[in-house]
Each structure stands twice: as structure tokens, then as C-alpha cells.
Coordinates of C-alpha atoms and ligand atoms in Angstrom, one line a residue:
X989 CA 45.3 125.9 112.5
X990 CA 43.7 124.3 115.6
X991 CA 44.7 120.8 117.2
X992 CA 42.7 119.5 120.1
X993 CA 44.5 117.1 122.4
X994 CA 42.6 114.9 124.8
X995 CA 44.3 114.1 128.1
X996 CA 46.8 117.1 127.6
X997 CA 47.3 118.0 131.5
X998 CA 50.1 115.4 132.0
X999 CA 52.5 113.1 130.5
X1000 CA 52.5 112.4 126.9
X1001 CA 49.5 114.6 126.0
X1002 CA 51.1 117.6 127.6
X1003 CA 54.4 117.2 125.7
X1004 CA 52.2 116.6 122.4
X1005 CA 50.4 119.9 123.1
X1006 CA 53.4 121.7 123.7
X1007 CA 55.1 120.3 120.6
X1008 CA 52.3 121.1 118.3
X1009 CA 52.3 124.7 119.9
X1010 CA 56.1 125.0 119.0
X1011 CA 55.2 124.0 115.5
X1012 CA 52.8 127.0 115.2
X1013 CA 49.3 125.2 116.0
X1014 CA 46.8 126.6 118.2
X1015 CA 45.9 124.3 120.8
X1016 CA 43.0 123.2 122.9
X1017 CA 43.8 121.5 125.8
X1018 CA 41.6 118.8 127.3
X1019 CA 42.0 117.5 130.6
X1020 CA 39.4 115.7 132.9
X1021 CA 40.6 116.2 136.7
X1022 CA 43.7 117.9 136.7
X1023 CA 42.8 121.7 136.1
X1024 CA 45.9 123.0 138.1
X1025 CA 48.4 121.1 135.7
X1026 CA 46.2 122.3 132.6
X1027 CA 46.4 125.9 133.6
X1028 CA 50.2 125.7 134.0
X1029 CA 50.3 124.2 130.5
X1030 CA 48.1 126.7 129.0
X1031 CA 50.2 129.7 130.6
X1032 CA 53.3 127.8 128.9
X1033 CA 51.9 127.5 125.6
X1034 CA 50.7 131.1 125.6
X1035 CA 54.3 132.4 126.0
X1036 CA 54.9 130.7 122.6
X1037 CA 52.6 133.1 120.9
X1038 CA 49.7 130.8 119.8
X1039 CA 46.1 130.7 120.9
X1040 CA 45.3 128.2 123.6
X1041 CA 42.7 127.6 126.0
X1042 CA 41.5 124.7 128.5
X1043 CA 38.6 122.8 128.3
X1044 CA 37.5 120.2 131.0
X1045 CA 35.7 117.3 129.5
X1046 CA 35.5 113.5 130.6
X1047 CA 36.0 112.1 126.9
X1048 CA 34.7 108.8 127.9
X1049 CA 31.4 110.4 128.1
X1050 CA 29.5 111.1 124.7
X1051 CA 27.5 114.1 125.8
X1052 CA 30.7 115.9 127.5
X1053 CA 32.5 115.2 124.1
X1054 CA 29.8 116.8 122.0
X1055 CA 29.8 120.0 124.3
X1056 CA 33.6 120.0 124.4
X1057 CA 33.6 120.1 120.6
X1058 CA 31.1 123.1 120.7
X1059 CA 32.9 125.0 123.2
X1060 CA 36.3 124.6 121.4
X1061 CA 34.8 125.8 118.3
X1062 CA 32.9 128.7 120.1
X1063 CA 35.5 130.1 122.0
X1064 CA 38.8 129.4 119.8
X1065 CA 36.6 130.7 116.4
X1066 CA 38.0 127.9 114.4
X1067 CA 37.3 124.4 113.5
X1068 CA 39.6 121.5 114.5
X1069 CA 42.1 120.7 112.0
X1070 CA 44.3 118.1 114.2
X1071 CA 42.7 115.7 116.5
X1072 CA 45.0 113.8 119.0
X1073 CA 43.2 111.2 120.9
X1074 CA 45.5 110.6 123.8
X1075 CA 43.6 110.2 126.9
X1076 CA 44.0 107.0 128.4
X1077 CA 44.0 105.1 131.6
X1078 CA 45.0 101.4 133.0
X1079 CA 43.3 99.3 135.3
X1080 CA 45.9 96.4 135.1
X1081 CA 45.0 92.9 136.8
X1082 CA 44.9 89.4 135.8
X1083 CA 42.0 88.2 133.7
X1084 CA 40.5 86.0 136.3
X1085 CA 40.7 89.2 138.7
X1086 CA 39.5 91.7 136.3
X1087 CA 36.0 93.2 137.2
X1088 CA 33.6 94.1 134.4
X1089 CA 33.8 97.5 135.7
X1090 CA 37.9 97.7 135.1
X1091 CA 37.3 96.3 131.5
X1092 CA 34.3 99.0 130.9
X1093 CA 36.6 102.1 132.4
X1094 CA 39.5 101.3 130.2
X1095 CA 37.5 100.7 127.1
X1096 CA 35.4 103.7 127.7
X1097 CA 38.4 105.9 128.3
X1098 CA 40.6 104.4 125.7
X1099 CA 38.5 103.3 122.7
X1100 CA 35.1 104.6 122.9
X1101 CA 36.4 108.4 123.6
X1102 CA 38.5 108.0 120.4
X1103 CA 35.3 107.1 118.5
X1104 CA 33.2 109.8 120.1
X1105 CA 35.9 112.7 119.5
X1106 CA 36.5 111.5 115.8
X1107 CA 32.9 111.2 115.1
X1108 CA 32.4 115.0 116.3
X1109 CA 35.2 116.3 114.3
X1110 CA 35.0 114.3 111.0
X1111 CA 32.1 116.5 109.5
X1112 CA 34.2 119.8 109.6
X1113 CA 37.2 118.1 108.5
X1114 CA 35.3 116.5 105.6
X1115 CA 34.0 119.9 104.6
X1116 CA 37.4 121.4 104.8
X1117 CA 38.9 118.6 102.7
X1118 CA 41.6 118.5 105.3
X1119 CA 42.3 116.8 108.7
X1120 CA 44.9 114.8 110.8
X1121 CA 43.6 112.6 113.3
X1122 CA 46.5 110.9 115.2
X1123 CA 45.4 108.1 117.8
X1124 CA 47.8 107.1 120.8
X1125 CA 47.9 103.3 120.8
X1126 CA 50.4 101.3 122.5
X1127 CA 52.8 98.6 121.6
X1128 CA 50.6 96.1 123.7
X1129 CA 47.8 96.6 121.4
X1130 CA 50.2 95.0 118.7
X1131 CA 51.6 92.2 121.3
X1132 CA 49.0 91.8 124.0
X1133 CA 50.5 91.8 127.5
X1134 CA 49.5 89.5 130.7
X1135 CA 47.7 91.6 133.2
X1136 CA 46.5 94.0 130.7
X1137 CA 43.6 92.4 128.7
X1138 CA 41.4 95.3 129.0
X1139 CA 44.3 97.8 128.1
X1140 CA 45.5 95.8 125.3
X1141 CA 42.1 95.2 123.8
X1142 CA 41.4 98.8 123.8
X1143 CA 44.6 99.7 122.1
X1144 CA 44.2 97.0 119.5
X1145 CA 40.6 98.5 119.0
X1146 CA 42.3 101.9 118.3
X1147 CA 44.3 100.5 115.6
X1148 CA 41.2 99.0 114.0
X1149 CA 39.5 102.5 114.5
X1150 CA 42.5 104.3 112.9
X1151 CA 42.7 101.9 109.7
X1152 CA 38.9 102.1 109.2
X1153 CA 38.6 105.7 109.6
X1154 CA 41.4 106.3 107.2
X1155 CA 39.9 104.2 104.5
X1156 CA 36.8 105.9 104.9
X1157 CA 38.0 109.4 104.5
X1158 CA 41.5 109.2 102.6
X1159 CA 39.6 110.8 99.6
X1160 CA 38.8 113.7 101.6
X1161 CA 42.2 114.8 102.5
X1162 CA 41.9 113.5 106.1
X1163 CA 44.6 111.2 107.2
X1164 CA 44.5 109.1 110.0
X1165 CA 47.3 107.3 111.8
X1166 CA 48.3 105.7 115.0
X1167 CA 51.4 105.8 117.2
X1168 CA 52.3 102.8 119.5
X1169 CA 54.6 104.1 122.4
X1170 CA 56.7 101.5 124.2
X1171 CA 57.5 102.1 127.6
X1172 CA 57.5 105.9 128.3
X1173 CA 58.3 107.6 131.5
X1174 CA 54.9 109.2 132.7
X1175 CA 52.7 108.7 136.0
X1176 CA 51.1 105.8 134.1
X1177 CA 54.4 104.1 134.4
X1178 CA 55.6 105.3 137.6
X1179 CA 53.4 102.8 139.4
X1180 CA 55.2 99.9 138.2
X1181 CA 57.7 98.1 140.6
X1182 CA 61.4 98.6 139.8
X1183 CA 62.0 95.0 139.0
X1184 CA 59.3 95.2 136.6
X1185 CA 61.0 98.4 134.9
X1186 CA 64.4 96.6 135.0
X1187 CA 62.8 93.7 133.0
X1188 CA 61.1 96.0 130.5
X1189 CA 64.3 98.1 130.0
X1190 CA 66.3 94.8 129.3
X1191 CA 63.8 94.0 126.4
X1192 CA 64.4 97.5 124.7
X1193 CA 67.1 97.4 122.2
X1194 CA 68.0 100.8 122.7
X1195 CA 68.3 100.3 126.5
X1196 CA 66.4 103.4 127.3
X1197 CA 63.0 104.6 128.5
X1198 CA 61.3 106.8 126.3
X1199 CA 60.3 110.2 127.1
X1200 CA 56.7 112.1 126.4
X1201 CA 58.8 114.4 123.9
X1202 CA 59.8 111.2 121.9
X1203 CA 56.2 110.6 121.2
X1204 CA 55.4 114.3 120.8
X1205 CA 57.8 114.3 118.0
X1206 CA 56.2 111.7 116.0
X1207 CA 52.7 113.4 116.5
X1208 CA 54.2 116.6 115.1
X1209 CA 55.2 114.7 111.8
X1210 CA 51.6 113.2 111.6
X1211 CA 50.1 116.6 112.1
X1212 CA 52.2 118.2 109.5
X1213 CA 52.3 118.5 105.6
X1214 CA 55.4 116.2 105.3
X1215 CA 53.2 113.0 106.3
X1216 CA 50.4 113.9 103.6
X1217 CA 50.8 110.5 101.7
X1218 CA 50.9 108.3 104.8
X1219 CA 47.3 107.1 106.2
X1220 CA 46.5 104.0 108.1
X1221 CA 49.6 103.4 109.8
X1222 CA 50.9 102.4 113.3
X1223 CA 54.3 103.8 114.2
X1224 CA 56.0 102.3 117.0
X1225 CA 58.1 104.8 119.2
X1226 CA 59.5 102.2 121.4
X1227 CA 63.4 102.0 121.0
X1228 CA 63.0 99.0 118.9
X1229 CA 61.0 96.9 121.6
X1230 CA 58.3 95.3 119.1
X1231 CA 59.9 95.5 115.5
X1232 CA 56.6 94.2 114.1
Ligands
NAP1636 P1 49.2 109.9 132.3 O1 50.4 110.4 132.7 O2 48.5 109.1 133.3 O3 48.2 110.9 132.0 C1 46.9 110.7 131.4 C2 46.0 111.6 130.7 O4 45.0 111.3 130.2 C3 46.0 112.7 131.9 O5 46.5 114.1 131.3 C4 44.3 112.4 132.2 O6 43.9 113.9 132.6 C5 44.0 112.1 130.9 N1 42.7 111.5 131.1 C6 42.4 110.4 131.7 N2 40.8 109.9 131.7 C7 40.4 111.0 130.8 C8 39.1 111.2 130.7 N3 38.3 110.4 130.8 N4 38.8 112.4 129.8 C9 39.9 113.3 129.6 N5 41.2 113.1 130.0 C10 41.5 112.1 130.7 O7 49.3 108.8 131.0 P2 50.4 109.0 129.7 O8 51.4 108.0 130.0 O9 50.8 110.3 129.4 O10 49.5 108.2 128.6 C11 48.6 108.9 127.5 C12 48.5 108.2 126.3 O11 49.5 107.3 126.0 C13 47.4 107.0 126.8 O12 46.5 106.8 125.8 C14 48.3 105.9 127.2 O13 47.5 104.7 127.0 C15 49.5 105.9 126.0 N6 50.7 105.1 126.3 C16 51.3 105.4 127.3 C17 52.5 104.8 127.5 C18 53.4 105.0 128.6 O14 54.5 104.0 128.8 N7 53.3 106.0 129.2 C19 52.7 103.6 126.7 C20 52.0 103.4 125.6 C21 50.7 104.1 125.5 P3 43.3 114.1 134.3 O15 44.7 114.0 134.9 O16 43.2 115.7 133.8 O17 42.1 113.4 134.6

């Protein structure tokens, strides 16, 4: 079975691609700018004995998504059974300073891309009467966060998308679930000041920052047969940070 992971060149997406490969999935690796990291990941996944290739595309661009899906199908000779909408960016600042372009960029990459990719895979999944769509949201999509109006709105949007598509396609054997990571150690969180990191750490009951692998394991569960009776759910992978 073939899984496509968007934004898989780094961080959480990279860990998801590896974990799915370890679980026997063939993996289409999407990246945008980090071609070297994507190539390294492809070489690592190849050693696991599954089929894998890298595909450059900016998933916030609909035309690029349509050609991405065609390239994946043509070169991997298989249709996509598992879609992981992971690609994401931040442009954090307080609302008054947030420029419309900061808003648009984040919504385009974090939300519109998930819609584009889902729209392009759903027909094949419906035909196959099987599919797994896993959307990477965030706990801030549930709680909101000062300085992240654009990001939190995009992640709340992805939760609405998850539940709506889950309802539309439940009868076709397609499950759609979201994962809401808390604070995970990647390039995205590396930019935070040490005192901000410390403050966040204090709000995590397990007193640990999460790893990309913590998220990847939850994705593997939603990608598997074991989660067949679960759809439209949001699973927080956050060390107990939100509990809502
Ligand atoms: P990261 O280390 O910054 O990696 C982001 C990935 O997204 C990169 O592989 C990047 O690819 C890709 N990407 C960005 N824009 C893209 C585009 N337009 N088209 C295709 N790929 C694109 O971030 P991360 O922490 O792993 O985050 C992954 C996901 O988890 C995001 O959706 C994020 O919102 C979510 N999340 C993260 C945390 C956290 O604490 N880290 C918490 C909650 C949710 P290139 O480098 O190739 O451009």
C-alpha cells in the first residue's frame, strides 16, 4: 500500500515517512525546498525494502498538487491509500502586526494544501472503497494561542475539514482523523526563545518535550487496520498539555 506524506523532508513529516516505511508502506516523499534532506530520507527508507521516491511540489499551489498526484501515480504505479497532510509553516506575530500576506501564507500552506491534496486523492480512495487520511493539526487549533491567530485558525480549519470529510466518506471505507501535536522538537520550535520553551515545558504534565517519533507512532496507528472503526477524531499527542 502506498502512503504520501506532504512536507516529509524534515521534522515530523520525516519521522512519519520512516515509521510508515517500517510498517511496510511504500512511501511517496513530498518536499518543497529541502531536496538534500529528502534525498537522504529516500536513501534511508530504501534500506527498509519498500518502494520510495521523492516528489518536489509546493502543496499550497493547486496546480502543483494536481501534477504531484499524477507524478506519484505514474512513477510509483500504485494509487495512494494513505494521505498524510503534514506540510506546515508558522508566521507568528501579534494580530496588529500580522500582515495579510502572513495570514494568507499560513492558511495556504496549512489548510488549503490539505484540501487540495484530499480532493485529489479521494476519488481513487472512494473507488477502492479504502483510504486513510491523517491531518496534522495542532493543540493551538483547539485552544488558540496569542501571536498565532493565523496558525491557530489554519489548524482549527483542518479539524473542521477532518470531521466533514470523515462524515462524507465514512460509508466508502475511508477514515479521516487528525492529530494535534503539542510541543515537538523540530526546526519549527527551535526558533523559540529558551524562556518561552521553559514556560511551555512547565505546562506539560509529563514534563518532556515531544519527539517527531511520538507523532509518527500515532499516525501509524491511524494508517493501520487497527483504527478501522475510528473516524473524525482529533488525537492530541501533547504529553497531557490540553486534555480537552
Ligand atoms: P518543520 O520541521 O519546519 O518542517 C516543515 C516541513 O513542511 C518541511 O519538510 C517543509 O519542506 C514542509 N513544507 C513547508 N511548506 C511546504 C509547502 N508549501 N509544500 C510542501 N512542503 C512544505 O515543521 P514540523 O515541526 O515538522 O511540522 C510538521 C507539521 O506538524 C506542521 O503541520 C506543523 O504545523 C505541525 N505541528 C508541529 C508542532 C511542533 O511543535 N513542531 C506542533 C504542532 C503541530 P521543505 O523544507 O522541503 O520546504
